[in-house]
Structure formats: structure tokens, C-alpha cells
JSON list of C-alpha atoms in Angstrom, two decimals:
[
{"chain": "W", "resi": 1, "resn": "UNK", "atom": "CA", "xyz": [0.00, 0.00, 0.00]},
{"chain": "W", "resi": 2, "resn": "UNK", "atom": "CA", "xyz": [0.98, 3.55, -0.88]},
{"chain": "W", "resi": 3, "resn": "UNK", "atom": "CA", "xyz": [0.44, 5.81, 1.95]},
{"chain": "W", "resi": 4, "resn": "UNK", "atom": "CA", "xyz": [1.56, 9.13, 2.32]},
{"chain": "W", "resi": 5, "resn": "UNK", "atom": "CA", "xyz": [1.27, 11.59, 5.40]},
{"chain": "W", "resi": 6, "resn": "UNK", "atom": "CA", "xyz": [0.26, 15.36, 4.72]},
{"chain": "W", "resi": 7, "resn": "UNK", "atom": "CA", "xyz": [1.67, 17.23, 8.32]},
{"chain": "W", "resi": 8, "resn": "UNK", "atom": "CA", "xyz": [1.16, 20.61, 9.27]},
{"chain": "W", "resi": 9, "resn": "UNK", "atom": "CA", "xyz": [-0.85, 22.78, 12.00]},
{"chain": "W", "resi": 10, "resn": "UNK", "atom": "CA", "xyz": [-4.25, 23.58, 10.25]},
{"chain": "W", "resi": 11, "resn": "UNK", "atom": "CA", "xyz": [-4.69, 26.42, 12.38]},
{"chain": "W", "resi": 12, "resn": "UNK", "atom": "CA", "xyz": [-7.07, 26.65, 10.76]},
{"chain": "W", "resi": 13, "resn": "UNK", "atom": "CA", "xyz": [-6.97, 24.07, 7.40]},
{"chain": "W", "resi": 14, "resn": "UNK", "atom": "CA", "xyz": [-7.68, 26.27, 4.41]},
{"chain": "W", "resi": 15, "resn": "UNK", "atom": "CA", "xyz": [-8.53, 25.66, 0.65]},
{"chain": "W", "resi": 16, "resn": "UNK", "atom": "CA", "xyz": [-5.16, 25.61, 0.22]},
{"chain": "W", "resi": 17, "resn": "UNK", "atom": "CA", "xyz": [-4.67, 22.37, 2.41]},
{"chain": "W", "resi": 18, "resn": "UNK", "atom": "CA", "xyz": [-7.38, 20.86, 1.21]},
{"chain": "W", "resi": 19, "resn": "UNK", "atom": "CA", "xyz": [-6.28, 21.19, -2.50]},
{"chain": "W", "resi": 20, "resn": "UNK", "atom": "CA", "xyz": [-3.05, 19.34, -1.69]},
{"chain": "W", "resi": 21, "resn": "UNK", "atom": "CA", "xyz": [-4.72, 16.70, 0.51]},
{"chain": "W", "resi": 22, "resn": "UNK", "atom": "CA", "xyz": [-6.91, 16.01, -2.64]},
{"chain": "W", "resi": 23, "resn": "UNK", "atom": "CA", "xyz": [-4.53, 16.01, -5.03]},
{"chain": "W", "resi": 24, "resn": "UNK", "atom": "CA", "xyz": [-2.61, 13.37, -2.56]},
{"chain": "W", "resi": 25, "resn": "UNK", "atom": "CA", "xyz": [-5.52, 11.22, -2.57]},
{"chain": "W", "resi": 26, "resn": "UNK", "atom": "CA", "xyz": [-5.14, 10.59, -6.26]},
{"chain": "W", "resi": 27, "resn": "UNK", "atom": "CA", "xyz": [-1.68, 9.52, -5.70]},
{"chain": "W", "resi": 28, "resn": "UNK", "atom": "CA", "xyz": [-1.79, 7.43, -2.46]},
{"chain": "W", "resi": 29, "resn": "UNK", "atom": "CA", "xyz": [-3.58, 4.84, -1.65]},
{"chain": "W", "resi": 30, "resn": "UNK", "atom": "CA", "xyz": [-3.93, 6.00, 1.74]},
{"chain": "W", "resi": 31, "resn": "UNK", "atom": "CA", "xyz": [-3.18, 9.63, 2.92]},
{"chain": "W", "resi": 32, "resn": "UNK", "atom": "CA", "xyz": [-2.91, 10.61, 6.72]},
{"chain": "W", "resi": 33, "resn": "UNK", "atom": "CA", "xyz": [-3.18, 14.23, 7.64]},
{"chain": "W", "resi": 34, "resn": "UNK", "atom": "CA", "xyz": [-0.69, 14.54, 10.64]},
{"chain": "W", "resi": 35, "resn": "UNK", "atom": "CA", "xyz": [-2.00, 17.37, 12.59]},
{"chain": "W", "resi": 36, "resn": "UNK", "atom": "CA", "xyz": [1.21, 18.43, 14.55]},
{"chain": "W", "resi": 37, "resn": "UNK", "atom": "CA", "xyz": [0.77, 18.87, 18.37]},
{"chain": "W", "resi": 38, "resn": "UNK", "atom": "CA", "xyz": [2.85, 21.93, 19.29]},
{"chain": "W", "resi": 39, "resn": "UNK", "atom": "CA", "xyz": [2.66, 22.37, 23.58]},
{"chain": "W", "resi": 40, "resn": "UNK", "atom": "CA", "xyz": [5.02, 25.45, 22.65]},
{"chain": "W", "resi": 41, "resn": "UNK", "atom": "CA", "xyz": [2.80, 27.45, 20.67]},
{"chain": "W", "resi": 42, "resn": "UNK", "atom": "CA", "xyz": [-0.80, 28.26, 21.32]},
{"chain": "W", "resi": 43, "resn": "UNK", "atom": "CA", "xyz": [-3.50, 28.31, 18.80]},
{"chain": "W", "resi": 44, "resn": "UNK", "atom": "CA", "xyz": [-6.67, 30.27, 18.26]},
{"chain": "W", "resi": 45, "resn": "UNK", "atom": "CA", "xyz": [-8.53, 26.27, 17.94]},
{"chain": "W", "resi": 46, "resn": "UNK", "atom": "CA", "xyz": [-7.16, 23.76, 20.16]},
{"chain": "W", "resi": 47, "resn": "UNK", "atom": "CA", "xyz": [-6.21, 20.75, 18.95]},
{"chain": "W", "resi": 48, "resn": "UNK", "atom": "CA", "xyz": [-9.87, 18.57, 19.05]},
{"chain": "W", "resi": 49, "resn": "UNK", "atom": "CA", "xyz": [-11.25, 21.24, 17.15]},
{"chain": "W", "resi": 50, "resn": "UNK", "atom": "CA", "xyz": [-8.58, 21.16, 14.33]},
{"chain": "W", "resi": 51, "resn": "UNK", "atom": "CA", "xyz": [-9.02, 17.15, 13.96]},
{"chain": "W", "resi": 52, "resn": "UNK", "atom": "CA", "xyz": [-12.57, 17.87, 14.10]},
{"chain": "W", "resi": 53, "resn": "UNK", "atom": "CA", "xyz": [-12.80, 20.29, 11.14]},
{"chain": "W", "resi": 54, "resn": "UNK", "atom": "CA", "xyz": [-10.33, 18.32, 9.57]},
{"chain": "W", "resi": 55, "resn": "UNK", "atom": "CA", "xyz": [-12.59, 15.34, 9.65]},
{"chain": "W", "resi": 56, "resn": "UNK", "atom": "CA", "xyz": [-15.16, 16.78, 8.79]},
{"chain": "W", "resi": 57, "resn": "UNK", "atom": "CA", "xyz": [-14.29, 18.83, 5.23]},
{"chain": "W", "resi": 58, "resn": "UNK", "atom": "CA", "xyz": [-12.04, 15.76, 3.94]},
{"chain": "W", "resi": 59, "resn": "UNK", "atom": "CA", "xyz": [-15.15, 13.22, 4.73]},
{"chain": "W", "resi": 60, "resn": "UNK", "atom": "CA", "xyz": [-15.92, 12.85, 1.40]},
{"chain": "W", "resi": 61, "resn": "UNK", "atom": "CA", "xyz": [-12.41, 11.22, 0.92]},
{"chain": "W", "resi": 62, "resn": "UNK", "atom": "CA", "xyz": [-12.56, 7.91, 1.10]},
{"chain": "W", "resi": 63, "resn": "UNK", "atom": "CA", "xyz": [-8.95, 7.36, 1.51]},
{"chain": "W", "resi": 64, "resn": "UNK", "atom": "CA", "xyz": [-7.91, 10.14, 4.09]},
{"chain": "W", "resi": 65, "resn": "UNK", "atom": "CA", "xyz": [-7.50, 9.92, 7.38]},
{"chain": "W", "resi": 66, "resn": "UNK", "atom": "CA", "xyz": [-6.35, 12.42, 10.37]},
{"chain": "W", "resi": 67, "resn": "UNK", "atom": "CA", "xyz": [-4.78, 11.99, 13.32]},
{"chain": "W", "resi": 68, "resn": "UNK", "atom": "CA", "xyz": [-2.61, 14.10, 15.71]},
{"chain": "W", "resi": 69, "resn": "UNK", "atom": "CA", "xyz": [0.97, 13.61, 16.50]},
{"chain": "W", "resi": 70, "resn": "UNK", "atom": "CA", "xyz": [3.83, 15.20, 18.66]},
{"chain": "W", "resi": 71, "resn": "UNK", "atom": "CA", "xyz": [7.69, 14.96, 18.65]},
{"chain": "W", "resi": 72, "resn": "UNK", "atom": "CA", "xyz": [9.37, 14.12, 14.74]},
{"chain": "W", "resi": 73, "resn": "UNK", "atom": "CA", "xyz": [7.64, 13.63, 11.88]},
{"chain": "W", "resi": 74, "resn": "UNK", "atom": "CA", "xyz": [9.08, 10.81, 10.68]},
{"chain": "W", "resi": 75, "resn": "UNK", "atom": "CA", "xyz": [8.47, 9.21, 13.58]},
{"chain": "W", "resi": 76, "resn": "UNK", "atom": "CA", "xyz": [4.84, 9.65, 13.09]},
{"chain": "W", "resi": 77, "resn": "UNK", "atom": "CA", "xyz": [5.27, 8.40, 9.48]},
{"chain": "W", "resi": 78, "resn": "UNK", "atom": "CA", "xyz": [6.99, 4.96, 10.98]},
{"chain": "W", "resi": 79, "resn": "UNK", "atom": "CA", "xyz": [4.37, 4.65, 13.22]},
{"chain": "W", "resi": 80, "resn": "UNK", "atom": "CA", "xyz": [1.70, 5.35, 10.63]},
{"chain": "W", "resi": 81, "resn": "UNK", "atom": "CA", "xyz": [3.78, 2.93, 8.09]},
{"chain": "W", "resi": 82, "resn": "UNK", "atom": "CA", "xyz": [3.85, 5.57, 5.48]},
{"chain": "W", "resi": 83, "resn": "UNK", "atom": "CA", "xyz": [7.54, 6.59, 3.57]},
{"chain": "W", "resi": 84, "resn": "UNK", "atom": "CA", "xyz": [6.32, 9.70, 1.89]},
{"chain": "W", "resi": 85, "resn": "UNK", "atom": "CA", "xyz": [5.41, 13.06, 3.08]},
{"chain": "W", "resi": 86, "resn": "UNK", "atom": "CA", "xyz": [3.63, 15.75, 0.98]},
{"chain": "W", "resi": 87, "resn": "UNK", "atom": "CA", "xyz": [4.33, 19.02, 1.02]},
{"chain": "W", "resi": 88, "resn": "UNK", "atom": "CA", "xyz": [2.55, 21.95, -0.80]},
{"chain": "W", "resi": 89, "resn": "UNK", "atom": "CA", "xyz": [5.36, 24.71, -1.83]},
{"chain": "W", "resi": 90, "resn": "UNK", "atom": "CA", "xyz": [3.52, 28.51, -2.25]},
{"chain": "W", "resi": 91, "resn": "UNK", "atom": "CA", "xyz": [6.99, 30.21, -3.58]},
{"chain": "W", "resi": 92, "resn": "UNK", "atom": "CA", "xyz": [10.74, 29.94, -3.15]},
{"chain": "W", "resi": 93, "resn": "UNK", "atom": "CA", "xyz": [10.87, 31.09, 0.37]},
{"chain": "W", "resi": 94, "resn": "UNK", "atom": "CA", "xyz": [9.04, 27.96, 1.31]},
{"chain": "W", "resi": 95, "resn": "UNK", "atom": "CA", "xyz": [11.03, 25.43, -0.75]},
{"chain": "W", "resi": 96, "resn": "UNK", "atom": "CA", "xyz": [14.21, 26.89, 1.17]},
{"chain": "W", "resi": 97, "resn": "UNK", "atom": "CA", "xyz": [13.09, 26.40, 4.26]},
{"chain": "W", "resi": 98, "resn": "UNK", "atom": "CA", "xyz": [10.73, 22.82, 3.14]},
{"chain": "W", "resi": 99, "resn": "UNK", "atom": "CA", "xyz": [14.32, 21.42, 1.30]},
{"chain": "W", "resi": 100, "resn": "UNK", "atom": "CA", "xyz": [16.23, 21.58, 4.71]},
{"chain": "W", "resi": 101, "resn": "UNK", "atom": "CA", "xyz": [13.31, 19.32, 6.57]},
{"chain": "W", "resi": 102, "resn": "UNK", "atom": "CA", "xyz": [13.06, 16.73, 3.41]},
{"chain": "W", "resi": 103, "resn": "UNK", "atom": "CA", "xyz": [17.09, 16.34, 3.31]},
{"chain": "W", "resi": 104, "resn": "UNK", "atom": "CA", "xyz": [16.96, 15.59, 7.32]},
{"chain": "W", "resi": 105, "resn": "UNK", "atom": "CA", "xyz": [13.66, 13.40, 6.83]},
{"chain": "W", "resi": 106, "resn": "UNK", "atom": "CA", "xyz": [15.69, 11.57, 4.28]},
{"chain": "W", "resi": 107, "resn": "UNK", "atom": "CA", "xyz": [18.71, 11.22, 6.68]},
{"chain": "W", "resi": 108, "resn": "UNK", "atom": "CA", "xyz": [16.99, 10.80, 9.65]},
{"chain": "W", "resi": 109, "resn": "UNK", "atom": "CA", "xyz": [15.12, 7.92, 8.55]},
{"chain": "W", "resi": 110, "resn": "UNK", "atom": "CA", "xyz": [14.66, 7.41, 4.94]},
{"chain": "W", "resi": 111, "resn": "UNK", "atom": "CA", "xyz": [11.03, 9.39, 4.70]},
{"chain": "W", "resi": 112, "resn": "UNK", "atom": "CA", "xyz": [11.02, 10.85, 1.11]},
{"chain": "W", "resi": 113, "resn": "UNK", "atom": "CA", "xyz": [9.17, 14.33, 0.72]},
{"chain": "W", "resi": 114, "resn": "UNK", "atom": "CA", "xyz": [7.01, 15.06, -2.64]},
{"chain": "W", "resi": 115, "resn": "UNK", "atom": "CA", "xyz": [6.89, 18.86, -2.97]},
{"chain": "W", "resi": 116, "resn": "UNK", "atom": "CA", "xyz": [3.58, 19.56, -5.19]},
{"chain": "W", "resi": 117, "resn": "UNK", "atom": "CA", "xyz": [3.49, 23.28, -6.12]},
{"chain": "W", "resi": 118, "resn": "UNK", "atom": "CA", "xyz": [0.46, 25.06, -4.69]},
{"chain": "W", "resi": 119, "resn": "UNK", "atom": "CA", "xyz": [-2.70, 26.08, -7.13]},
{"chain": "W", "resi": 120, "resn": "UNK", "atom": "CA", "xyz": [-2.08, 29.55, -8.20]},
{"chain": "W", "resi": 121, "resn": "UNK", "atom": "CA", "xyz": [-5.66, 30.03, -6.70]},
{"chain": "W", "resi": 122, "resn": "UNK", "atom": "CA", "xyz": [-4.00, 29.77, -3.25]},
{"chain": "W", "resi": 123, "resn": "UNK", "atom": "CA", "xyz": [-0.38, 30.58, -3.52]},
{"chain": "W", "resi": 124, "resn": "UNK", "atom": "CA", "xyz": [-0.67, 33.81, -1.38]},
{"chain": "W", "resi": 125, "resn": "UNK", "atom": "CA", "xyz": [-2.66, 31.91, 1.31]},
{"chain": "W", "resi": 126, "resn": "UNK", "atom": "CA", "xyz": [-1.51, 30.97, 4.82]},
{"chain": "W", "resi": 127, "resn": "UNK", "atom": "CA", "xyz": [-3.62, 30.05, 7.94]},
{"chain": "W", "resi": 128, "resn": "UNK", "atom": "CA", "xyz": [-1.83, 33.19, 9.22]},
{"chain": "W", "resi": 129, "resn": "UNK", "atom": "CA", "xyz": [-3.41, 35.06, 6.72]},
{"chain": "W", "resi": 130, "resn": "UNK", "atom": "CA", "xyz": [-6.39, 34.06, 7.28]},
{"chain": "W", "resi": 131, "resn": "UNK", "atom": "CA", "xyz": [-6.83, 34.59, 11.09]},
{"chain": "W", "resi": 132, "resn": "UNK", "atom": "CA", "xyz": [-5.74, 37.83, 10.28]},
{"chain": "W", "resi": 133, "resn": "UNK", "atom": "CA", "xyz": [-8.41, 38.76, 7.91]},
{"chain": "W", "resi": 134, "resn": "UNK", "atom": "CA", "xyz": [-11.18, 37.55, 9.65]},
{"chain": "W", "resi": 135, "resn": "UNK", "atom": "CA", "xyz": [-10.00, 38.76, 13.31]},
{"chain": "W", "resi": 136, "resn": "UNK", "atom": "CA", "xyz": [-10.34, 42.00, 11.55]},
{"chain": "W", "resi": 137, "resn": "UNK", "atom": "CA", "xyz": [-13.96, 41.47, 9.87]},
{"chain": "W", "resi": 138, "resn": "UNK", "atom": "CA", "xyz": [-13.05, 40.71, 6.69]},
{"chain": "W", "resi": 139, "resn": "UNK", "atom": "CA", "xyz": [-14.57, 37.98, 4.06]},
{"chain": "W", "resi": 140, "resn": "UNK", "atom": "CA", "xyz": [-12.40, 34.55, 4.34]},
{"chain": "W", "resi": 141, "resn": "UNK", "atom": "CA", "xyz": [-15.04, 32.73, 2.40]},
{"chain": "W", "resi": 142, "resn": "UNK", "atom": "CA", "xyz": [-13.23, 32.59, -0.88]},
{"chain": "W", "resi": 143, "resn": "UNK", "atom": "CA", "xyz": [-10.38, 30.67, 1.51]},
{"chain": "W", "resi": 144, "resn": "UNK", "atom": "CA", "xyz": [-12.19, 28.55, 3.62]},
{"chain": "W", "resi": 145, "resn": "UNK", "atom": "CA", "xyz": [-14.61, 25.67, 3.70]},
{"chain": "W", "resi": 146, "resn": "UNK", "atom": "CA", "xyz": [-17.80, 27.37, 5.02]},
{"chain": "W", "resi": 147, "resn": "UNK", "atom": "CA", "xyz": [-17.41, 25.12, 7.99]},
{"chain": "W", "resi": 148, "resn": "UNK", "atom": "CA", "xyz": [-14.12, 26.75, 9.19]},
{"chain": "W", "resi": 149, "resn": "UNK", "atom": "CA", "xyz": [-15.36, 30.22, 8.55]},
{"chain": "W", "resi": 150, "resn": "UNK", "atom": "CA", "xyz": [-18.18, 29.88, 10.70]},
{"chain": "W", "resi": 151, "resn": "UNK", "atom": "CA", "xyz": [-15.57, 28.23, 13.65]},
{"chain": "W", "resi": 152, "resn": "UNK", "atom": "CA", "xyz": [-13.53, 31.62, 12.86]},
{"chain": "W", "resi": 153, "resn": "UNK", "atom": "CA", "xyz": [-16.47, 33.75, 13.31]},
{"chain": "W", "resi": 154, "resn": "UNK", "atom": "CA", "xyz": [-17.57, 32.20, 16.55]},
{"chain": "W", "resi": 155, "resn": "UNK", "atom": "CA", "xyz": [-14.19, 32.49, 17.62]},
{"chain": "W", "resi": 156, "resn": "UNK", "atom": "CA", "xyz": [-13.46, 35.51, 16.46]},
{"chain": "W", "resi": 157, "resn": "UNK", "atom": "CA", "xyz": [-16.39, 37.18, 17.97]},
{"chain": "W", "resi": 158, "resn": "UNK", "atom": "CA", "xyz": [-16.09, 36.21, 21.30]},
{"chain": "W", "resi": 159, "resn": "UNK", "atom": "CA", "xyz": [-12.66, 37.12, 21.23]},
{"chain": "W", "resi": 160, "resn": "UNK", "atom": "CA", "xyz": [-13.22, 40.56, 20.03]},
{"chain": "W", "resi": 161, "resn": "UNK", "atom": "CA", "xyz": [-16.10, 41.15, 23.02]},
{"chain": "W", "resi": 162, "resn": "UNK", "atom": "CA", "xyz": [-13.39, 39.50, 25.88]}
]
């Protein structure tokens, strides 16, 4: 079986993640979104409500799964039995940084990386981005499954009256 692990935050996922998640599907036989557990760094959703979301907007693919994970990567891929990670590049500046972490996968223990370049759609995008847009009011709908903009706005909102 081909099965391939997709890792990152998703704080929150955008349309962005989801287009390389479902562009993995065609390619794997199994995908495994690998929402990273980072005790360092505090979200805006905590870490149920990311695998929740998750969950729920890649439902209708039959071959993805999600789980959470802490500590290296490629640990996670051993455990999950999967020698590939996917990794959507936006521009240069990420492959930089993204070619670093896929030479010390390889080294580290023989996890490949498969860099897909990002939709042009969504090559500006970044969960950053997002939270920034909406904690000022603006539209994210173009960016977001409808789900996760509601979550924002909920969030969002009570944040703004606290």
C-alpha cells in the first residue's frame, strides 16, 4: 500500500490544504493528515477542534485519514507505516526552508518528501493570513470551507467582546 502523510498545523486548514490533501488522494492509496501537536505554541482552535474540522471537510475522501501527533515527523510516518510526506510549496521562500526538513527526513530515517506546487488560486494563502483577515472582519469565504469560517467567526467574535 501507498500511503503518504500530509503534516502541518491547520490552524485553521484552508482551501489551500485541502487542494493538496486532494490532489494526494489521487496519488496514495492511503493519505494521513498529521496534525502536529505543538505544547510550545498556542492556537486560536485547540487541537480537538482542528481534527474535528479536519474530519469533517475531507469526509468525502474515502482514503484520508487524520490523526494528531507530537515529537518528529518521521516518527509519526513509521508509526503510521507511510515513507512519503507531501508538502505543498507557495513560492521559493518555502522550498528553502521545506528542502532543509526533506534532506533531514531523508537522513533521519529514509522518509522521502514530494513537494507539489500550490494552485495559483491559493499561492498567497496561509492560515496566518487568514486569522488575520477575519480577526479583523473581513470575508475569508473565498479561503475557507464554510465550515471553518463559521468556527472563525464564533471564535473571532467572542474574542473581540473578551
Amino acid at each position: 500500500m501507498r500511503r503518504a502523510v500530509c503534516p502541518g498545523s491547520f490552524d485553521p486548514v484552508t482551501n489551500g490544504h485541502l487542494d493538496i490533501i486532494g490532489r494526494a488522494s489521487r496519488l496514495f492509496d492511503e493519505v494521513i493528515v498529521g496534525v502536529l501537536i505543538n505544547q510550545s505554541k498556542s492556537g486560536l482552535f485547540t487541537i480537538d477542534e482542528r481534527l474535528a474540522m479536519l474530519r469533517e471537510v475531507t469526509a468525502s475522501y474515502d482514503n484520508v485519514r487524520v490523526e494528531s501527533f507530537q515529537g518528529l515527523l518521521v516518527d509519526f510516518c513509521r508509526e503510521q507505516q507511510a515513507s512519503v510526506l507531501v508538502k505543498g510549496l507557495r513560492a521559493v521562500s518555502d522550498f528553502d526552508y521545506e528542502l532543509q526538513m526533506a534532506q533531514m527526513n531523508i537522513g533521519l530515517a529514509g522518509v522521502e518528501t514530494l513537494f507539489m506546487p500550490t494552485n495559483p488560486l491559493y499561492s498567497f494563502l496561509s492560515s496566518s493570513l487568514v486569522k488575520d483577515v477575519a480577526k479583523w472582519g473581513g470575508d475569508v469565504s473565498p479561503h475557507v470551507p464554510d465550515l471553518v469560517r463559521e468556527q472563525l467567526r464564533a471564535r473571532l467574535t467572542v474574542q473581540r467582546r473578551g
